[in-house]
Amino acid sequence: MAADDSAEKTEQPTAKKLQDAAEKGQIARSKDLGTAFVLIGSACAILMFGKMLAMGILTIGQRMLRLDQKDMFEVNSMFTAWGEVGKELIPPMAGIFAVILAAAFIGNTLLGGFNFSMQAAAPKASKMSVFKGFKRMFGLQAFVELLKSFLKVIVVVGIAYLLLKFFFDDIMSLSLMSEPNNIESALYFLAWIFLGLCSSVSVIALVDAPYQKWNHIKQLKMSLQEIKDEHKNSEGSPEIKQRIRRTQMEMSMKRMMQEVPKADVIVTNPTHYAIALKYDQGKFKAPVVVAKGVDEVAMHIRKIANEHKIPVLESPALARSIFHTTKVDHPIPEQLFAAVAQVLAYVYQLKMHKKGKGTRPKALAKDLPIPDDYRH
């Protein structure tokens, strides 16, 4: 039962799920919203540039129908006429196309944003499946589209009837008007009727856009197991991450043990802690911790030190203090300089004594100068 519950797609899609869907071309889109923007944009474009277009058409008609004898015998008269046609028609047509293009872009990107997907454009064998084709034809989405089509017809026919009834007397009076007023008025009525019809489509779009958004999210909903799997794939399997950390620790430990033979002294607890210190006056301003560890690691450090005849000194307080305050490959704190200096001085004197160049040094003081804040 728990497995069945976890398989239910009850969770909202993650950001990665939405991004993967967008890369495949699966985004919320409302065809009715795009259509409404294009139609309303077209009506607005006609209202904005319709008068200029009508006057241009009238000017061209007058020019073409009023030919004199000079125009008939002029070789370049046709090219001149075409130039006048372009001069009159190109500006209003360019304005109309620009408005429609902007409306089409806004309408088709308003809901799901701009998205270009090569995966969506690639041919798919599943689209050629007869079974899936019938499923799309008689599925829930097809039924919703059929209902929207009926609703469109009812709304558009109803709005068209109301608009024709409202403008009927004005339309009939156009026959009594002279040009160019009749052309301008006819275009004016046509634009407003067209705008009213287009606005009726926007009613469908206002219902369809939220539905498409809801349906898109519904299709991408995830189960709890899918969310866990996605997190595992994106963040990495815990077992793999643990293995990587273990490998990194092993490599770090190996490098650290390779530095132990280069140390000047090993400070111990005596059994639980071991700190390998190196001081190179030409390279470092202070002694550096080249290796440190507790328990088994500490024992291994002492073993390597004995093999390479590195001095091992017992100073529990100093060993604990350095272990808790200093990282490997970092210099010791300034507050521990005095204590470490005594250790290094003892080691130097001991080396000189073994070479027969000095007396044996006194035993290292048990109470080294360690500040209370650095005692652990």
Short mmCIF file of C-alpha atoms in Angstrom, two decimals:
data_model
loop_
_atom_site.label_atom_id
_atom_site.label_comp_id
_atom_site.label_asym_id
_atom_site.label_seq_id
_atom_site.Cartn_x
_atom_site.Cartn_y
_atom_site.Cartn_z
CA MET A 1 0.00 0.00 0.00
CA ALA A 2 2.83 2.37 0.81
CA ALA A 3 4.42 1.65 -2.54
CA ASP A 4 1.14 2.51 -4.30
CA ASP A 5 0.83 5.77 -2.38
CA SER A 6 4.39 6.77 -3.23
CA ALA A 7 3.65 6.12 -6.92
CA GLU A 8 0.76 8.62 -6.97
CA LYS A 9 1.70 11.85 -8.73
CA THR A 10 0.57 14.26 -6.03
CA GLU A 11 3.62 16.55 -5.78
CA GLN A 12 4.23 19.75 -7.71
CA PRO A 13 6.91 19.42 -10.42
CA THR A 14 10.39 20.53 -9.42
CA ALA A 15 12.33 23.27 -11.20
CA LYS A 16 14.44 20.60 -12.93
CA LYS A 17 11.33 18.77 -14.10
CA LEU A 18 9.95 21.99 -15.59
CA GLN A 19 13.29 22.78 -17.23
CA ASP A 20 13.58 19.30 -18.75
CA ALA A 21 10.03 19.57 -20.06
CA ALA A 22 10.78 22.97 -21.62
CA GLU A 23 13.84 21.52 -23.36
CA LYS A 24 11.53 18.93 -24.91
CA GLY A 25 9.08 21.65 -25.98
CA GLN A 26 6.52 20.79 -23.28
CA ILE A 27 5.39 24.19 -22.03
CA ALA A 28 2.02 25.74 -21.29
CA ARG A 29 0.56 27.14 -24.50
CA SER A 30 -2.90 28.50 -25.31
CA LYS A 31 -3.71 28.63 -29.01
CA ASP A 32 -6.81 30.69 -28.25
CA LEU A 33 -4.72 33.26 -26.39
CA GLY A 34 -2.34 33.61 -29.35
CA THR A 35 -5.26 33.79 -31.79
CA ALA A 36 -7.02 36.42 -29.70
CA PHE A 37 -3.89 38.59 -29.58
CA VAL A 38 -3.39 38.31 -33.35
CA LEU A 39 -7.01 39.17 -34.15
CA ILE A 40 -7.24 42.03 -31.67
CA GLY A 41 -3.84 43.30 -32.85
CA SER A 42 -5.09 43.19 -36.45
CA ALA A 43 -8.19 45.17 -35.52
CA CYS A 44 -6.12 47.74 -33.62
CA ALA A 45 -3.72 47.98 -36.57
CA ILE A 46 -6.61 48.73 -38.91
CA LEU A 47 -7.88 51.40 -36.54
CA MET A 48 -4.40 52.93 -36.36
CA PHE A 49 -3.41 52.74 -40.03
CA GLY A 50 -6.75 52.06 -41.74
CA LYS A 51 -7.42 55.68 -42.69
CA MET A 52 -3.94 56.03 -44.20
CA LEU A 53 -4.43 52.78 -46.11
CA ALA A 54 -7.88 53.82 -47.39
CA MET A 55 -6.61 57.20 -48.55
CA GLY A 56 -3.69 55.49 -50.26
CA ILE A 57 -6.00 53.08 -52.10
CA LEU A 58 -8.21 56.01 -53.12
CA THR A 59 -5.24 57.98 -54.41
CA ILE A 60 -3.99 54.98 -56.40
CA GLY A 61 -7.47 54.39 -57.87
CA GLN A 62 -7.79 58.00 -58.92
CA ARG A 63 -4.30 57.96 -60.40
CA MET A 64 -4.90 54.78 -62.40
CA LEU A 65 -8.32 55.78 -63.73
CA ARG A 66 -7.30 59.27 -64.80
CA LEU A 67 -4.91 58.72 -67.68
CA ASP A 68 -4.26 61.55 -70.12
CA GLN A 69 -2.70 61.45 -73.58
CA LYS A 70 0.76 62.16 -72.19
CA ASP A 71 0.60 59.10 -69.90
CA MET A 72 -0.44 56.85 -72.80
CA PHE A 73 2.63 57.71 -74.86
CA GLU A 74 5.08 57.90 -71.94
CA VAL A 75 7.31 54.80 -71.85
CA ASN A 76 8.12 55.05 -68.14
CA SER A 77 4.59 55.87 -66.99
CA MET A 78 4.00 52.32 -65.70
CA PHE A 79 7.16 52.41 -63.55
CA THR A 80 6.14 55.81 -62.21
CA ALA A 81 2.74 54.45 -61.30
CA TRP A 82 4.27 51.54 -59.43
CA GLY A 83 6.45 53.97 -57.50
CA GLU A 84 3.35 55.89 -56.45
CA VAL A 85 1.66 52.63 -55.41
CA GLY A 86 4.60 51.76 -53.16
CA LYS A 87 4.71 55.26 -51.73
CA GLU A 88 1.02 55.13 -50.77
CA LEU A 89 0.73 51.52 -49.59
CA ILE A 90 4.06 50.51 -48.05
CA PRO A 91 3.92 52.80 -44.93
CA PRO A 92 0.40 51.77 -43.77
CA MET A 93 0.97 48.10 -44.65
CA ALA A 94 4.30 48.08 -42.82
CA GLY A 95 2.62 49.57 -39.75
CA ILE A 96 -0.18 46.99 -39.86
CA PHE A 97 2.26 44.07 -40.25
CA ALA A 98 4.45 45.39 -37.40
CA VAL A 99 1.49 45.60 -35.00
CA ILE A 100 0.27 42.12 -35.98
CA LEU A 101 3.78 40.66 -35.61
CA ALA A 102 4.20 42.18 -32.14
CA ALA A 103 0.74 40.94 -31.09
CA ALA A 104 1.52 37.43 -32.37
CA PHE A 105 4.82 37.30 -30.45
CA ILE A 106 3.28 38.56 -27.20
CA GLY A 107 0.24 36.32 -27.47
CA ASN A 108 2.26 33.16 -28.05
CA THR A 109 4.89 33.82 -25.38
CA LEU A 110 2.76 35.41 -22.66
CA LEU A 111 1.72 32.14 -21.04
CA GLY A 112 4.75 29.87 -21.33
CA GLY A 113 7.48 32.34 -22.29
CA PHE A 114 9.77 32.18 -25.30
CA ASN A 115 11.07 28.67 -25.90
CA PHE A 116 12.86 27.03 -28.82
CA SER A 117 13.36 23.29 -28.68
CA MET A 118 15.12 21.16 -31.28
CA GLN A 119 13.70 18.04 -29.61
CA ALA A 120 10.16 19.24 -30.24
CA ALA A 121 10.98 19.98 -33.89
CA ALA A 122 12.59 16.57 -34.47
CA PRO A 123 10.40 13.91 -36.14
CA LYS A 124 9.01 11.27 -33.79
CA ALA A 125 7.75 7.81 -34.72
CA SER A 126 5.14 8.04 -31.96
CA LYS A 127 3.37 10.81 -33.89
CA MET A 128 2.82 8.32 -36.74
CA SER A 129 1.12 5.80 -34.47
CA VAL A 130 -2.50 5.14 -35.51
CA PHE A 131 -3.43 4.03 -32.00
CA LYS A 132 -2.08 7.19 -30.39
CA GLY A 133 -3.73 9.22 -33.13
CA PHE A 134 -7.16 7.77 -32.25
CA LYS A 135 -6.38 8.34 -28.58
CA ARG A 136 -5.69 12.03 -29.27
CA MET A 137 -8.85 12.30 -31.38
CA PHE A 138 -11.16 10.81 -28.75
CA GLY A 139 -9.31 11.72 -25.58
CA LEU A 140 -10.12 14.28 -22.91
CA GLN A 141 -8.09 17.00 -24.63
CA ALA A 142 -10.02 16.49 -27.89
CA PHE A 143 -13.30 16.69 -25.99
CA VAL A 144 -12.23 19.97 -24.36
CA GLU A 145 -11.24 21.38 -27.75
CA LEU A 146 -14.66 20.38 -29.16
CA LEU A 147 -16.43 22.17 -26.32
CA LYS A 148 -14.30 25.26 -26.93
CA SER A 149 -15.19 25.18 -30.62
CA PHE A 150 -18.92 25.10 -29.85
CA LEU A 151 -18.44 27.90 -27.35
CA LYS A 152 -16.54 29.97 -29.92
CA VAL A 153 -19.33 29.60 -32.48
CA ILE A 154 -22.00 30.60 -29.98
CA VAL A 155 -20.04 33.59 -28.66
CA VAL A 156 -18.89 34.86 -32.08
CA VAL A 157 -22.34 34.51 -33.68
CA GLY A 158 -23.97 36.24 -30.71
CA ILE A 159 -21.48 39.14 -30.71
CA ALA A 160 -21.73 39.47 -34.51
CA TYR A 161 -25.51 39.74 -34.30
CA LEU A 162 -25.31 42.43 -31.61
CA LEU A 163 -22.69 44.43 -33.52
CA LEU A 164 -24.60 44.30 -36.82
CA LYS A 165 -27.75 45.34 -35.04
CA PHE A 166 -25.92 48.22 -33.33
CA PHE A 167 -24.23 49.52 -36.54
CA PHE A 168 -27.07 48.61 -38.97
CA ASP A 169 -28.36 52.14 -39.53
CA ASP A 170 -24.83 53.53 -39.92
CA ILE A 171 -23.91 50.85 -42.43
CA MET A 172 -27.05 51.50 -44.50
CA SER A 173 -26.29 55.23 -44.54
CA LEU A 174 -22.94 54.63 -46.24
CA SER A 175 -24.67 54.55 -49.63
CA LEU A 176 -25.77 58.16 -49.12
CA MET A 177 -22.26 59.42 -48.41
CA SER A 178 -19.74 60.65 -50.98
CA GLU A 179 -16.12 59.64 -51.28
CA PRO A 180 -13.75 59.74 -49.53
CA ASN A 181 -15.96 59.99 -46.46
CA ASN A 182 -17.83 56.80 -47.36
CA ILE A 183 -14.58 54.81 -47.69
CA GLU A 184 -13.22 56.13 -44.39
CA SER A 185 -16.49 55.50 -42.56
CA ALA A 186 -16.86 52.01 -44.04
CA LEU A 187 -13.35 51.10 -42.90
CA TYR A 188 -14.09 52.61 -39.49
CA PHE A 189 -17.23 50.50 -39.04
CA LEU A 190 -15.45 47.42 -40.37
CA ALA A 191 -12.59 47.85 -37.91
CA TRP A 192 -14.86 48.25 -34.90
CA ILE A 193 -17.01 45.29 -35.89
CA PHE A 194 -13.86 43.25 -36.43
CA LEU A 195 -12.50 44.38 -33.05
CA GLY A 196 -15.77 43.38 -31.36
CA LEU A 197 -15.65 39.93 -32.95
CA CYS A 198 -12.00 39.51 -31.97
CA SER A 199 -12.75 40.58 -28.41
CA SER A 200 -15.36 37.82 -28.23
CA VAL A 201 -12.57 35.32 -28.89
CA SER A 202 -10.66 36.77 -25.93
CA VAL A 203 -13.43 35.49 -23.66
CA ILE A 204 -12.49 31.97 -24.71
CA ALA A 205 -8.80 32.78 -24.23
CA LEU A 206 -9.40 34.03 -20.67
CA VAL A 207 -10.84 30.62 -19.83
CA ASP A 208 -8.41 28.55 -21.89
CA ALA A 209 -5.15 30.13 -20.65
CA PRO A 210 -5.61 29.20 -16.93
CA TYR A 211 -6.84 25.74 -17.99
CA GLN A 212 -3.75 25.13 -20.13
CA LYS A 213 -1.50 26.25 -17.27
CA TRP A 214 -3.31 23.94 -14.84
CA ASN A 215 -3.28 21.03 -17.29
CA HIS A 216 0.44 21.51 -17.98
CA ILE A 217 1.29 21.37 -14.26
CA LYS A 218 -1.01 18.38 -13.82
CA GLN A 219 0.76 16.43 -16.56
CA LEU A 220 4.16 17.15 -14.98
CA LYS A 221 3.21 16.29 -11.40
CA MET A 222 5.59 13.88 -9.70
CA SER A 223 5.41 11.12 -7.16
CA LEU A 224 7.48 11.15 -4.00
CA GLN A 225 9.68 8.41 -5.43
CA GLU A 226 10.33 10.44 -8.60
CA ILE A 227 11.40 13.42 -6.49
CA LYS A 228 13.75 11.20 -4.49
CA ASP A 229 15.20 9.68 -7.66
CA GLU A 230 15.70 13.13 -9.20
CA HIS A 231 17.45 14.35 -6.07
CA LYS A 232 19.64 11.26 -6.08
CA ASN A 233 20.56 11.72 -9.74
CA SER A 234 21.28 15.43 -9.37
CA GLU A 235 23.10 15.31 -6.05
CA GLY A 236 24.63 11.88 -6.48
CA SER A 237 23.99 8.59 -4.74
CA PRO A 238 24.87 8.67 -1.00
CA GLU A 239 26.84 5.45 -1.44
CA ILE A 240 28.88 6.94 -4.28
CA LYS A 241 29.44 10.20 -2.40
CA GLN A 242 30.59 8.22 0.64
CA ARG A 243 32.95 6.19 -1.52
CA ILE A 244 34.36 9.38 -3.06
CA ARG A 245 34.89 10.92 0.38
CA ARG A 246 36.60 7.74 1.57
CA THR A 247 38.88 7.74 -1.47
CA GLN A 248 39.70 11.41 -0.95
CA MET A 249 40.49 10.79 2.70
CA GLU A 250 42.73 7.87 1.78
CA MET A 251 44.60 9.97 -0.78
CA SER A 252 44.92 12.83 1.70
CA MET A 253 46.16 10.43 4.38
CA LYS A 254 48.71 8.96 1.99
CA ARG A 255 50.08 12.41 1.09
CA MET A 256 50.20 13.36 4.75
CA MET A 257 52.16 10.21 5.70
CA GLN A 258 54.64 10.95 2.93
CA GLU A 259 55.45 14.22 4.71
CA VAL A 260 56.17 12.63 8.09
CA PRO A 261 59.80 11.66 7.23
CA LYS A 262 60.44 15.35 6.45
CA ALA A 263 59.34 16.47 9.94
CA ASP A 264 61.77 17.81 12.57
CA VAL A 265 59.89 16.43 15.57
CA ILE A 266 56.78 14.45 16.52
CA VAL A 267 54.85 15.75 19.54
CA THR A 268 52.62 13.10 21.18
CA ASN A 269 50.00 12.74 23.89
CA PRO A 270 51.72 10.09 24.22
CA THR A 271 49.32 7.52 22.64
CA HIS A 272 46.17 9.29 21.47
CA TYR A 273 47.63 12.29 19.60
CA ALA A 274 50.61 12.72 17.30
CA ILE A 275 51.67 15.98 15.64
CA ALA A 276 54.48 16.18 13.05
CA LEU A 277 56.15 19.62 12.96
CA LYS A 278 58.64 21.02 10.44
CA TYR A 279 60.44 24.32 10.62
CA ASP A 280 62.37 25.69 7.63
CA GLN A 281 63.69 29.16 8.45
CA GLY A 282 64.24 30.02 4.78
CA LYS A 283 60.77 28.94 3.73
CA PHE A 284 58.42 29.35 6.68
CA LYS A 285 58.02 32.13 9.24
CA ALA A 286 56.72 29.63 11.78
CA PRO A 287 56.74 25.86 12.31
CA VAL A 288 54.20 24.08 10.08
CA VAL A 289 52.06 21.04 10.89
CA VAL A 290 52.86 18.51 8.15
CA ALA A 291 50.80 15.66 9.67
CA LYS A 292 48.53 15.00 12.61
CA GLY A 293 46.17 12.29 13.79
CA VAL A 294 44.60 10.44 16.70
CA ASP A 295 44.58 6.80 17.78
CA GLU A 296 45.49 4.55 14.80
CA VAL A 297 46.66 7.47 12.65
CA ALA A 298 48.79 8.72 15.54
CA MET A 299 50.29 5.27 15.97
CA HIS A 300 51.09 5.14 12.24
CA ILE A 301 52.77 8.56 12.43
CA ARG A 302 54.93 7.40 15.33
CA LYS A 303 55.83 4.21 13.47
CA ILE A 304 57.02 6.14 10.41
CA ALA A 305 58.91 8.55 12.66
CA ASN A 306 60.75 5.67 14.38
CA GLU A 307 61.63 4.15 11.01
CA HIS A 308 63.17 7.42 9.85
CA LYS A 309 64.68 8.26 13.26
CA ILE A 310 62.55 11.39 13.75
CA PRO A 311 62.59 12.55 17.42
CA VAL A 312 59.33 11.75 19.25
CA LEU A 313 58.62 13.88 22.31
CA GLU A 314 55.81 13.55 24.81
CA SER A 315 53.97 16.78 25.58
CA PRO A 316 50.26 16.02 26.04
CA ALA A 317 49.08 19.62 26.51
CA LEU A 318 51.00 20.93 23.48
CA ALA A 319 49.93 17.99 21.29
CA ARG A 320 46.24 18.52 22.10
CA SER A 321 46.56 22.28 21.65
CA ILE A 322 48.17 22.05 18.21
CA PHE A 323 45.77 19.33 17.08
CA HIS A 324 42.67 21.40 17.87
CA THR A 325 43.96 24.78 16.63
CA THR A 326 46.03 24.08 13.53
CA LYS A 327 45.22 22.38 10.20
CA VAL A 328 47.65 20.28 8.21
CA ASP A 329 50.03 22.36 6.04
CA HIS A 330 49.26 25.46 8.15
CA PRO A 331 51.66 27.26 10.54
CA ILE A 332 51.03 27.05 14.26
CA PRO A 333 49.31 30.01 15.99
CA GLU A 334 51.49 32.81 17.27
CA GLN A 335 50.34 32.07 20.82
CA LEU A 336 52.12 28.67 20.66
CA PHE A 337 55.44 29.98 19.32
CA ALA A 338 57.13 29.99 22.74
CA ALA A 339 56.14 26.41 23.58
CA VAL A 340 57.11 25.04 20.18
CA ALA A 341 60.37 27.00 20.26
CA GLN A 342 61.40 25.14 23.41
CA VAL A 343 60.60 21.81 21.70
CA LEU A 344 62.63 22.70 18.60
CA ALA A 345 65.52 23.98 20.70
CA TYR A 346 65.56 20.71 22.65
CA VAL A 347 65.56 18.70 19.39
CA TYR A 348 68.40 20.82 17.94
CA GLN A 349 70.55 20.40 21.07
CA LEU A 350 69.82 16.66 21.09
CA LYS A 351 71.02 16.36 17.48
CA MET A 352 74.21 18.27 18.28
CA HIS A 353 74.84 16.01 21.30
CA LYS A 354 74.44 12.87 19.16
CA LYS A 355 77.00 14.31 16.74
CA GLY A 356 79.38 14.91 19.66
CA LYS A 357 79.20 18.69 19.37
CA GLY A 358 77.54 19.50 22.64
CA THR A 359 76.30 18.34 25.99
CA ARG A 360 73.11 16.42 26.43
CA PRO A 361 70.20 18.87 26.87
CA LYS A 362 68.07 18.95 29.97
CA ALA A 363 64.75 17.12 29.82
CA LEU A 364 61.92 19.03 28.13
CA ALA A 365 59.82 20.96 30.59
CA LYS A 366 56.52 19.32 31.34
CA ASP A 367 54.71 22.63 31.81
CA LEU A 368 55.26 24.48 28.55
CA PRO A 369 54.02 28.09 28.17
CA ILE A 370 50.59 27.42 26.61
CA PRO A 371 47.87 30.09 27.03
CA ASP A 372 44.73 28.96 28.88
CA ASP A 373 42.62 29.70 25.79
CA TYR A 374 44.64 27.15 23.81
CA ARG A 375 44.51 24.31 26.32
CA HIS A 376 42.20 21.42 25.39
#
